[in-house]
Tab-separated table of C-alpha atoms in Angstrom:
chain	number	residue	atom	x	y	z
A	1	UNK	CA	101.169	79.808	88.792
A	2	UNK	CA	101.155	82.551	91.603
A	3	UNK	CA	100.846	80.799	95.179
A	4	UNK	CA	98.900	82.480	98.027
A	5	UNK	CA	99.426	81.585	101.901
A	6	UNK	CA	96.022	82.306	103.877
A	7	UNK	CA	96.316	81.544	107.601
A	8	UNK	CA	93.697	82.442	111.109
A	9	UNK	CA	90.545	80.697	109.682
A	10	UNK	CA	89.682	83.363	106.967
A	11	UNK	CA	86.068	82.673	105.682
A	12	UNK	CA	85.929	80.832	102.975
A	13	UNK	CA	85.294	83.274	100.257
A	14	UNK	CA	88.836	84.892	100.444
A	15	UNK	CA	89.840	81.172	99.413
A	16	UNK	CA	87.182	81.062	96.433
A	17	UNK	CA	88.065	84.404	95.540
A	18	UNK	CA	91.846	84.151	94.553
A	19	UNK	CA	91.178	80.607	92.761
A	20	UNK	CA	88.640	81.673	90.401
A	21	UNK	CA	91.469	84.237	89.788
A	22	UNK	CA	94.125	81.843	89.091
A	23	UNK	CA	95.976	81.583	91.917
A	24	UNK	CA	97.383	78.565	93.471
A	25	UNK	CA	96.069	78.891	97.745
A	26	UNK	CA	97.355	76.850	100.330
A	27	UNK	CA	95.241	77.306	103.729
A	28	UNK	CA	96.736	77.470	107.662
A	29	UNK	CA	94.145	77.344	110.860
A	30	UNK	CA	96.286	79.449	113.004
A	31	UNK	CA	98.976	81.715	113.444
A	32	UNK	CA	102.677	81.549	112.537
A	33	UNK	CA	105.715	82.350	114.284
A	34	UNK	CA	108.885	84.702	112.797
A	35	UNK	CA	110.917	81.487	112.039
A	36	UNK	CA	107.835	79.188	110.513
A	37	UNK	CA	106.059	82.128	108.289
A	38	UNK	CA	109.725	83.011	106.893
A	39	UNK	CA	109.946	79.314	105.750
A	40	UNK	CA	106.158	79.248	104.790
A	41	UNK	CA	106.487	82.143	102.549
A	42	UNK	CA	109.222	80.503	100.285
A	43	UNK	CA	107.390	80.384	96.838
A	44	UNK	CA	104.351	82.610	97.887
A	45	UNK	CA	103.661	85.895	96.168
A	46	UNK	CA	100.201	86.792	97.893
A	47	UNK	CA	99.871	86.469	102.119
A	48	UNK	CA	96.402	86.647	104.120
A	49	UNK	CA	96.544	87.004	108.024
A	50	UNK	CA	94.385	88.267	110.826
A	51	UNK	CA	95.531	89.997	113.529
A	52	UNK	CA	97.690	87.286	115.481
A	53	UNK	CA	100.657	86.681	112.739
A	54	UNK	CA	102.690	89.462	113.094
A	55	UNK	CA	104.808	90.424	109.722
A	56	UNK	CA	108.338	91.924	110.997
A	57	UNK	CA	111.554	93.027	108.181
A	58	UNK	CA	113.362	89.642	108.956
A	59	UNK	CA	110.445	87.869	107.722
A	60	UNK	CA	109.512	90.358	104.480
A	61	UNK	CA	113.673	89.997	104.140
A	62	UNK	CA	113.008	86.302	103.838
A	63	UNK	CA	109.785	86.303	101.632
A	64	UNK	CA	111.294	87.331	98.188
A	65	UNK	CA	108.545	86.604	96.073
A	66	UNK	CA	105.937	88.508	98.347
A	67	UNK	CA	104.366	91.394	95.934
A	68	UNK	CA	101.092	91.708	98.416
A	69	UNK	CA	99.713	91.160	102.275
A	70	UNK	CA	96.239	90.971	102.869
A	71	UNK	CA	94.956	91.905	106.535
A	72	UNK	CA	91.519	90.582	106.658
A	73	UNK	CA	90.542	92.862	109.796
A	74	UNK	CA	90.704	96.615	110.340
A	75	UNK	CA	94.327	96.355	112.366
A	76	UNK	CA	97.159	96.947	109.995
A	77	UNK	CA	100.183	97.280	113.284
A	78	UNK	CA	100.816	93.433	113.109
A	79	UNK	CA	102.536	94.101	109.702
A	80	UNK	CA	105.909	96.226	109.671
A	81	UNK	CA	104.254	98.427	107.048
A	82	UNK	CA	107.761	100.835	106.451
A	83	UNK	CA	109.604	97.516	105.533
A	84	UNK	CA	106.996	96.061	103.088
A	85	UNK	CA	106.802	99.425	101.079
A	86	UNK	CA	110.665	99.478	100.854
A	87	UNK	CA	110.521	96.311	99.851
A	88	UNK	CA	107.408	97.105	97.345
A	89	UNK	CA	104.782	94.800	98.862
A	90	UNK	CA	101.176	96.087	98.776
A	91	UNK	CA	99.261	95.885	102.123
A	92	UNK	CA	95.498	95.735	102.075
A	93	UNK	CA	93.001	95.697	105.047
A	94	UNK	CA	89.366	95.835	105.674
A	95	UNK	CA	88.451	99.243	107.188
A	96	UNK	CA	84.719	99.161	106.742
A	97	UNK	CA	83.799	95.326	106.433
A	98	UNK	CA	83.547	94.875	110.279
A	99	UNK	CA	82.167	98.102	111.650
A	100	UNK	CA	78.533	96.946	112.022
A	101	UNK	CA	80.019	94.005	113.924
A	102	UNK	CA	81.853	95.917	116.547
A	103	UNK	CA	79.521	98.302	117.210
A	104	UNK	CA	76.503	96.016	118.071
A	105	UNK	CA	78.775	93.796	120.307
A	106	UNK	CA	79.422	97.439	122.048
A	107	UNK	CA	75.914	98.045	122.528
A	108	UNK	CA	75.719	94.440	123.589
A	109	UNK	CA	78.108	95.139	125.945
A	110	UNK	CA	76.685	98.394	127.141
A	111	UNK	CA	73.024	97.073	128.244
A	112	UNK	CA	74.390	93.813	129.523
A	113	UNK	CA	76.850	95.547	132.405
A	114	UNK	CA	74.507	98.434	132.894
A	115	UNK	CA	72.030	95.849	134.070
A	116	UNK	CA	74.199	93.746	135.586
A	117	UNK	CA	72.753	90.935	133.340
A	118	UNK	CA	76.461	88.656	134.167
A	119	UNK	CA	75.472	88.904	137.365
A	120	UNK	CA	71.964	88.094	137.783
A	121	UNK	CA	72.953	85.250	135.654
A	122	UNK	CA	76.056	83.630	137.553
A	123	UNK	CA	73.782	83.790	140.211
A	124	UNK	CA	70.868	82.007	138.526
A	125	UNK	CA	73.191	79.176	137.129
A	126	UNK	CA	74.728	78.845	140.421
A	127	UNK	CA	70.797	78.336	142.060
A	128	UNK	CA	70.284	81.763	143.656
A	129	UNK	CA	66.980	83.670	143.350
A	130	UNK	CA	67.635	87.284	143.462
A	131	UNK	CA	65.066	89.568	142.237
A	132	UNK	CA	66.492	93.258	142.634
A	133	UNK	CA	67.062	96.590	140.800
A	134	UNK	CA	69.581	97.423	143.010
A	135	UNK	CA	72.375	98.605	140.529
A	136	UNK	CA	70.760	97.681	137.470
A	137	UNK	CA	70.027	100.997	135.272
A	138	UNK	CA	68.624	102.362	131.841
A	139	UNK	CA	70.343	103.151	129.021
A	140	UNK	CA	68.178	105.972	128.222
A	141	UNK	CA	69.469	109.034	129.727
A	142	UNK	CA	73.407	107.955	130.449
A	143	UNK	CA	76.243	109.702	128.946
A	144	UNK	CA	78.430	107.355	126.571
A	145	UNK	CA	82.071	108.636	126.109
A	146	UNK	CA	83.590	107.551	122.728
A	147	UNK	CA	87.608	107.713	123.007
A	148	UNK	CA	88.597	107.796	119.308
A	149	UNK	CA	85.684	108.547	116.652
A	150	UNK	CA	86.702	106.970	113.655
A	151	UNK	CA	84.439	104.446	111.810
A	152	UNK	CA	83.034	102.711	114.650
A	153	UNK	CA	83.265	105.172	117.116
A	154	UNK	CA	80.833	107.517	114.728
A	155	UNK	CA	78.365	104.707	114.000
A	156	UNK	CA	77.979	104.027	117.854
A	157	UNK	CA	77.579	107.012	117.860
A	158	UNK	CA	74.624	107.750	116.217
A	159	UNK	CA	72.790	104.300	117.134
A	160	UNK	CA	73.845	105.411	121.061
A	161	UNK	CA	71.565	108.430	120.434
A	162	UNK	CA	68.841	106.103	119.170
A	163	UNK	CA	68.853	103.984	122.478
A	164	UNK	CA	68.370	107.637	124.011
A	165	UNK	CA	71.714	108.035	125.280
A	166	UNK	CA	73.845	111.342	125.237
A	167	UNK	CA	77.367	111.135	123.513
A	168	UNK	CA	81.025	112.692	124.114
A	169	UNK	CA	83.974	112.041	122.106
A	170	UNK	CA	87.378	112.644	122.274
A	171	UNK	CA	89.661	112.223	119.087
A	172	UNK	CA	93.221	113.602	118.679
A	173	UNK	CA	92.194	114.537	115.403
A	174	UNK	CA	89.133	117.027	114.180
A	175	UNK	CA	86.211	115.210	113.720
A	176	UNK	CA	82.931	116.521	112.877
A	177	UNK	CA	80.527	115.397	115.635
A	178	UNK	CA	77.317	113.425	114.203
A	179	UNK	CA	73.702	113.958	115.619
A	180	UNK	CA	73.998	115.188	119.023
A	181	UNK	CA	77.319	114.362	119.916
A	182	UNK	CA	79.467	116.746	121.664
A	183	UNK	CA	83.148	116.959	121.168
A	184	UNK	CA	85.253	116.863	124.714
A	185	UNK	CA	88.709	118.962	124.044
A	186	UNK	CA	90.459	116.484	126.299
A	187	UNK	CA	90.637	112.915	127.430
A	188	UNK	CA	89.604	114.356	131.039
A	189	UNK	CA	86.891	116.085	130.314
A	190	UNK	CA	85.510	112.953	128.977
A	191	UNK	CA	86.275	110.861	131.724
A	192	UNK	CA	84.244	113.736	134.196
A	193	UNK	CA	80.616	113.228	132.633
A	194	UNK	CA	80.783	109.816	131.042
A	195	UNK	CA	78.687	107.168	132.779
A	196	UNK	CA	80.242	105.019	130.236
A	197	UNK	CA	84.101	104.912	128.739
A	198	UNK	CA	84.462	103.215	125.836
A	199	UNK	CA	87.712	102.884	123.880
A	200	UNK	CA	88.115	102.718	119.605
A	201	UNK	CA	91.442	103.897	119.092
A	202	UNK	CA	93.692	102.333	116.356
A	203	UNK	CA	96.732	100.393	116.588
A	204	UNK	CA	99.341	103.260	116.136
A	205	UNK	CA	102.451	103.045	118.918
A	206	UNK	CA	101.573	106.778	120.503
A	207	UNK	CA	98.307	104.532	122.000
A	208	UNK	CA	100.496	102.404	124.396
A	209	UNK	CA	99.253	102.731	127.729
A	210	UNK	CA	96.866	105.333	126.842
A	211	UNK	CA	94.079	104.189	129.839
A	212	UNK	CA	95.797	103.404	133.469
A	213	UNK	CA	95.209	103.888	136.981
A	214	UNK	CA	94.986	107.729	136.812
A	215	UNK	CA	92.356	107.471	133.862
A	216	UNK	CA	89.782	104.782	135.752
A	217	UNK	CA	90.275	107.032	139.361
A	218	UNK	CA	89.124	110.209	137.424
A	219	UNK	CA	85.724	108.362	135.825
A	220	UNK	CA	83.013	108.483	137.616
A	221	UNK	CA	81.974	106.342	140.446
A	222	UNK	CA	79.681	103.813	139.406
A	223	UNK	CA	80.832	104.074	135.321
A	224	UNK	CA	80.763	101.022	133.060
A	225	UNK	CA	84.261	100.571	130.979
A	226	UNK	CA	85.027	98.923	127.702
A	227	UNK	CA	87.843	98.250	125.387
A	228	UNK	CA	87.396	96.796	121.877
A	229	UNK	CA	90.176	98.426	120.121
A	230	UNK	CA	93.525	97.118	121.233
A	231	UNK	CA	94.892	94.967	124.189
A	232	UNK	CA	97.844	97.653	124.813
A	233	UNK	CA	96.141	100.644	125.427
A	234	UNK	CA	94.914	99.662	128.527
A	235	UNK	CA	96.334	98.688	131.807
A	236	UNK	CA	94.374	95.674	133.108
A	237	UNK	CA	96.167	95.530	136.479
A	238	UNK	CA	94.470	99.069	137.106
A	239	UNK	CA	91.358	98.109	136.153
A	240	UNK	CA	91.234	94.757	138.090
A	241	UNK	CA	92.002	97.132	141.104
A	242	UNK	CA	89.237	99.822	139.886
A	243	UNK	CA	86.417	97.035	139.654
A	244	UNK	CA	87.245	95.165	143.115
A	245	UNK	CA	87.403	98.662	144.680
A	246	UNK	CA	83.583	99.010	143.087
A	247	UNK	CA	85.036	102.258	141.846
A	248	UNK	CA	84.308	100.804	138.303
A	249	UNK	CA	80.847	99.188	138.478
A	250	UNK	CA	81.548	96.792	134.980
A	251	UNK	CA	83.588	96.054	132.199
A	252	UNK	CA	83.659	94.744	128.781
A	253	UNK	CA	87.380	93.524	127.869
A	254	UNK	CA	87.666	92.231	123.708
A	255	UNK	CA	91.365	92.200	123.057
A	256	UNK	CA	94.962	91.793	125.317
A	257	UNK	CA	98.390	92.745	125.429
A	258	UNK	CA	98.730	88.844	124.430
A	259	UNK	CA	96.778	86.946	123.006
A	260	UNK	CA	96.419	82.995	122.037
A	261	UNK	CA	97.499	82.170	118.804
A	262	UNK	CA	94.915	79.383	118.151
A	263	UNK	CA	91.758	78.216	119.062
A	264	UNK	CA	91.676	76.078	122.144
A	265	UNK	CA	95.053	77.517	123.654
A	266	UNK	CA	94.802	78.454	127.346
A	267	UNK	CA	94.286	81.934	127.926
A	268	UNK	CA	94.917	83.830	131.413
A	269	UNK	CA	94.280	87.507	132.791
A	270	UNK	CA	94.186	88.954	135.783
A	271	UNK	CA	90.427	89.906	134.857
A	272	UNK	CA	89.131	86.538	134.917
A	273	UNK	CA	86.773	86.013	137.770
A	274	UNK	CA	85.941	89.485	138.606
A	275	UNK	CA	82.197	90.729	139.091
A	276	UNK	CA	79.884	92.215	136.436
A	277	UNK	CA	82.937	91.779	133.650
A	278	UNK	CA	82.544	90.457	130.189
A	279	UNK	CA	85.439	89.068	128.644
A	280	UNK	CA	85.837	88.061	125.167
A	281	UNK	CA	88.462	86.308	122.657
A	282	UNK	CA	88.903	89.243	120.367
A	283	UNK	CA	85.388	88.484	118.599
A	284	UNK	CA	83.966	92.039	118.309
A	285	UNK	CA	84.249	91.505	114.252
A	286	UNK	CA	83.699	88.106	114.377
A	287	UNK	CA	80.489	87.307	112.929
A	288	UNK	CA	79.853	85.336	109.815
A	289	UNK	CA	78.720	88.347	108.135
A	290	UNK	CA	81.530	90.876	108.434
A	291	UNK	CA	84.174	87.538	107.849
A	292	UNK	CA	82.387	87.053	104.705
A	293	UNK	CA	82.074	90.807	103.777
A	294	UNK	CA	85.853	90.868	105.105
A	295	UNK	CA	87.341	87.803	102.977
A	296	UNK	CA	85.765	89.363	99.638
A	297	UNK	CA	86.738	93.180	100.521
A	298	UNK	CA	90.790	91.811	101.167
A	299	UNK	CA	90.730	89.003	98.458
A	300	UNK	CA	89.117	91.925	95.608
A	301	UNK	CA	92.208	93.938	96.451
A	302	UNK	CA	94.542	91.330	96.387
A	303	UNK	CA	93.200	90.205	92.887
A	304	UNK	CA	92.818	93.509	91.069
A	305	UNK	CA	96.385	94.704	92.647
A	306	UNK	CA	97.954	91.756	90.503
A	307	UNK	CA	95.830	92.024	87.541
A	308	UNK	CA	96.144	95.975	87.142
A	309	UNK	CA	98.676	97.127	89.337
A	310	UNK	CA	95.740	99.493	91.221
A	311	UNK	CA	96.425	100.470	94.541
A	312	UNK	CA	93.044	102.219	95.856
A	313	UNK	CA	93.374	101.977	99.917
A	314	UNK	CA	96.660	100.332	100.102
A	315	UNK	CA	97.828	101.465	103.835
A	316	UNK	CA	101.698	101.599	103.199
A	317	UNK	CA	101.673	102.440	99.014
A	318	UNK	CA	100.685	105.275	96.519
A	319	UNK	CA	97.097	105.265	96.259
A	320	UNK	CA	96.208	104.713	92.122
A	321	UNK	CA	92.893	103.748	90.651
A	322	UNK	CA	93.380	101.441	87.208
A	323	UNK	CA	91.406	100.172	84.538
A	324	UNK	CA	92.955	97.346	82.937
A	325	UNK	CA	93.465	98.275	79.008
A	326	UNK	CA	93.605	95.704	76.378
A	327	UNK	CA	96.818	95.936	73.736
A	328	UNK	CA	98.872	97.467	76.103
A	329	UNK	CA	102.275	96.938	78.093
A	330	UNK	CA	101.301	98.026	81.727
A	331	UNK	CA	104.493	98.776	83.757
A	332	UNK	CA	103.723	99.309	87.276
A	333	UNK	CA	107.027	100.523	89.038
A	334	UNK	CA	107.827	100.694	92.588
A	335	UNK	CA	110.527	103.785	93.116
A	336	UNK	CA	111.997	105.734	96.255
A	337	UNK	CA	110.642	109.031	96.296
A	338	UNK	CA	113.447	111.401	94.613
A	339	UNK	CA	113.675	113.934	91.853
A	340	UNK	CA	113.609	113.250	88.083
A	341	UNK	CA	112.475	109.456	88.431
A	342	UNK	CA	109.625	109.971	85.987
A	343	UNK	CA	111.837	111.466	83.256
A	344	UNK	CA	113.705	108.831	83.674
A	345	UNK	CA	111.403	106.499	83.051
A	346	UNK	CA	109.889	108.278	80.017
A	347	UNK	CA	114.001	108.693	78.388
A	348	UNK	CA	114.649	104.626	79.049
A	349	UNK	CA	110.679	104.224	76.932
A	350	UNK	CA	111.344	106.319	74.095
A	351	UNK	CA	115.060	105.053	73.807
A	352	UNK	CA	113.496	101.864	72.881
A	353	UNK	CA	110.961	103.012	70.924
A	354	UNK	CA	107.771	102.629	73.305
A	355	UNK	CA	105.030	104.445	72.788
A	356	UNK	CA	103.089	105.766	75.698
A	357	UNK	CA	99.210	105.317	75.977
A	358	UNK	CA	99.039	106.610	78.787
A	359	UNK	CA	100.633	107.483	82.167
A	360	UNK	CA	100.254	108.099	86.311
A	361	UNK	CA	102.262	108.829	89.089
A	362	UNK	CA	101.147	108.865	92.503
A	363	UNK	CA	103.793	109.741	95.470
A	364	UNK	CA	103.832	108.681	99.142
A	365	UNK	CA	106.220	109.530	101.801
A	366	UNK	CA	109.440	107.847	100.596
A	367	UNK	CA	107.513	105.739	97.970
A	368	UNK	CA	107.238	106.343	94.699
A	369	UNK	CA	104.388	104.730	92.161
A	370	UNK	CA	104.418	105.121	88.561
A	371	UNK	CA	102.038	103.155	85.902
A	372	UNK	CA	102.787	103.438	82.596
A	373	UNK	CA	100.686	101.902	79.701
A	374	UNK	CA	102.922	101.745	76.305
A	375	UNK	CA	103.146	99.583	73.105
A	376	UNK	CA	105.722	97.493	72.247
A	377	UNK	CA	107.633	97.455	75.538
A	378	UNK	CA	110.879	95.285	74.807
A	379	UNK	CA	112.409	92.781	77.628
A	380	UNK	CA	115.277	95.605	77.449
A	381	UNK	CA	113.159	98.796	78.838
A	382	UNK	CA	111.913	96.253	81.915
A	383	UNK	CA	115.821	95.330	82.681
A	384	UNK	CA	116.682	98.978	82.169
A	385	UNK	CA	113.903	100.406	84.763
A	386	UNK	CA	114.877	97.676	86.955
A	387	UNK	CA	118.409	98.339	87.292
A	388	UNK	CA	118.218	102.032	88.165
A	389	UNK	CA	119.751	102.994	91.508
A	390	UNK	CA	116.123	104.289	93.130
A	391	UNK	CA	114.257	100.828	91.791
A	392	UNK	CA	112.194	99.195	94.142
A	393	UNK	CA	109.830	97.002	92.323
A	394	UNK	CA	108.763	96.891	88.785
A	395	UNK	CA	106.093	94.302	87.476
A	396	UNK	CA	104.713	94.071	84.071
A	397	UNK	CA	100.813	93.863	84.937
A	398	UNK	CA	99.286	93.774	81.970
């Protein structure tokens, strides 16, 4: 029976899913370590993880029976993706599931600092009666700078617009702007007319310290800031300084550099305690309907991947859509990227005798990816295919 490992509280459909398919699932609370998901992994063929456990080549080195990692979030950088496609495991995330999520906690967000609402209400629970607009704006009318307009950066977009707001976004890559929205040819510009700075950019290493002291001393005085993408694009230090220099009038803070690896372990920032700042434990996706959309999203993939071999929005493999066929020998084979594989393949078949019903080939970078369906495959072809020099994985699906 195949054995999955599903740790960081994934909702309990992922679980439900990958039983009714067969497999055998063993559940974790938290996070692991290197040392204790190497030793965890001993037996497992499918993984599920959040965004806390972080996958790294001495632990894929250790996890031999791995074919497939699920991330059950949008993130994919906790997961060495290079090594896991050299090493043919399939990596899976959630791009969509949680957009909704994010965005509405960003509008939450938005309203909330623009009226000061933390404040008014420290000051209520602490017994203080203070009535005044002083501070305290509309929406309606502001200027909302999106830094990276991707999936949730073009749905805030739009629903920004609604609330009456005007939009700018900046994106390394061309985007076409939605509604209204105007596209700012540099970070800069942004920062000039933006009464509010939020930040959606992915996890990718050329994001590392992208907002710092220079960026939060060219907004404008008086601008709200956010960041709900990822803890290390942003230095907090600088933005501590920015707020208690009233230079930044509020901020909304989701993820950190680091981050507690379970629920209930002390956490600690330098942007605890500071005025008109919401901080939150990396919950902008965190809501029992994106989990649930999440878990079946991840676990679907998971499950078709080792029924059919189909690799439809795989992050690190060759992307292949697949039917399974009955009365058919499905060879799905995992190959580095080099001339005259696929004749190869086709030479070792009809050697033996193997007819071919049909065939694909999908490429990738360095990765390879070809599905063959034939009759009458003998336990010779598979040990053939498998010993060739450019052989990184090859499973008999179906």
């Amino acid at each position: 029976m195949l054995r999955a490992l599903l740790l960081e509280n994934l909702h309990p459909q992922a679980r439900s899913i990958l039983e009714a398919a067969g497999y055998e699932v063993v559940t974790r609370s938290g996070a692991l370590d290197e040392s204790e998901l190497a030793e965890a992994l001993q037996g497992v063929h499918l993984l599920g993880i959040r965004s806390k456990t972080q996958v790294t080549e001495a632990v894929l080195d250790a996890a031999t029976d791995l074919v497939a990692i699920g991330a059950y979030c949008i993130g994919t950088n906790q997961v060495d993706l290079h090594a896991a496609a050299s090493r043919g495991v399939a990596v899976f995330n959630a791009p969509f599931s949680n957009t909704r999520s994010v965005v509405e906690i960003a509008l939450a967000d938005i309203i909330a600092l623009t009226r000061r609402l933390t404040v008014l209400d420290r000051s209520m629970h602490d017994g203080v009666w203070n009535k005044s607009a002083d501070g305290a704006h509309e929406v309606r009318g502001r200027t909302l700078g999106i830094v990276g307009y991707g999936n949730i950066g073009t749905q805030l977009s739009v629903l920004a617009e609604n609330l009456g707001m005007s939009v700018v976004f900046y994106d390394t890559a061309e985007k076409l702007a939605l509604g209204n929205a105007r596209r700012a040819e540099t970070l800069d510009e942004l920062l000039d007319v933006a009464d509010i700075v939020t930040l959606h950019v992915d996890g990718r290493s050329g994001n590392a310290g992208l907002f710092g002291a220079k960026q939060f001393a060219r907004m404008r005085e008086g601008a709200i800031f956010l960041n709900l993408s990822r803890g290390f694009v942003v230095d907090y230090a600088a933005l501590r300084d920015a707020v208690l220099a009233g230079h930044v009038a509020g901020a909304a803070v989701d993820v950190f550099p680091v981050e507690p690896k379970r629920k209930g372990d002390p956490f600690d920032s330098e942007l605890r305690g500071l005025p008109n700042v919401i901080l939150t434990p990396h919950t902008g996706g965190s809501t029992e309907e994106a989990q649930e959309a999440i878990g079946q999203f991840v676990s679907n993939k998971l499950r078709d991947y080792l029924a059919t071999g189909t690799t439809m929005l795989s992050v690190n493999l060759p992307n292949l859509t697949l039917e399974r066929r009955e009365g058919v020998h499905r060879l799905a084979y995992l190959h580095r990227n080099v001339p005259g594989v696929l004749a190869a393949v086709n030479a070792t078949l009809a050697e033996h005798g193997a007819n071919i019903e049909g065939q694909l080939l999908a490429t990738r970078g360095e990765v390879g990816y070809v599905v063959t369906d034939a009759v009458a495959v003998e336990r010779e072809v598979v040990e053939a295919l498998r010993a060739r020099p450019e052989t990184i994985r090859l499973r008999v699906v179906s």
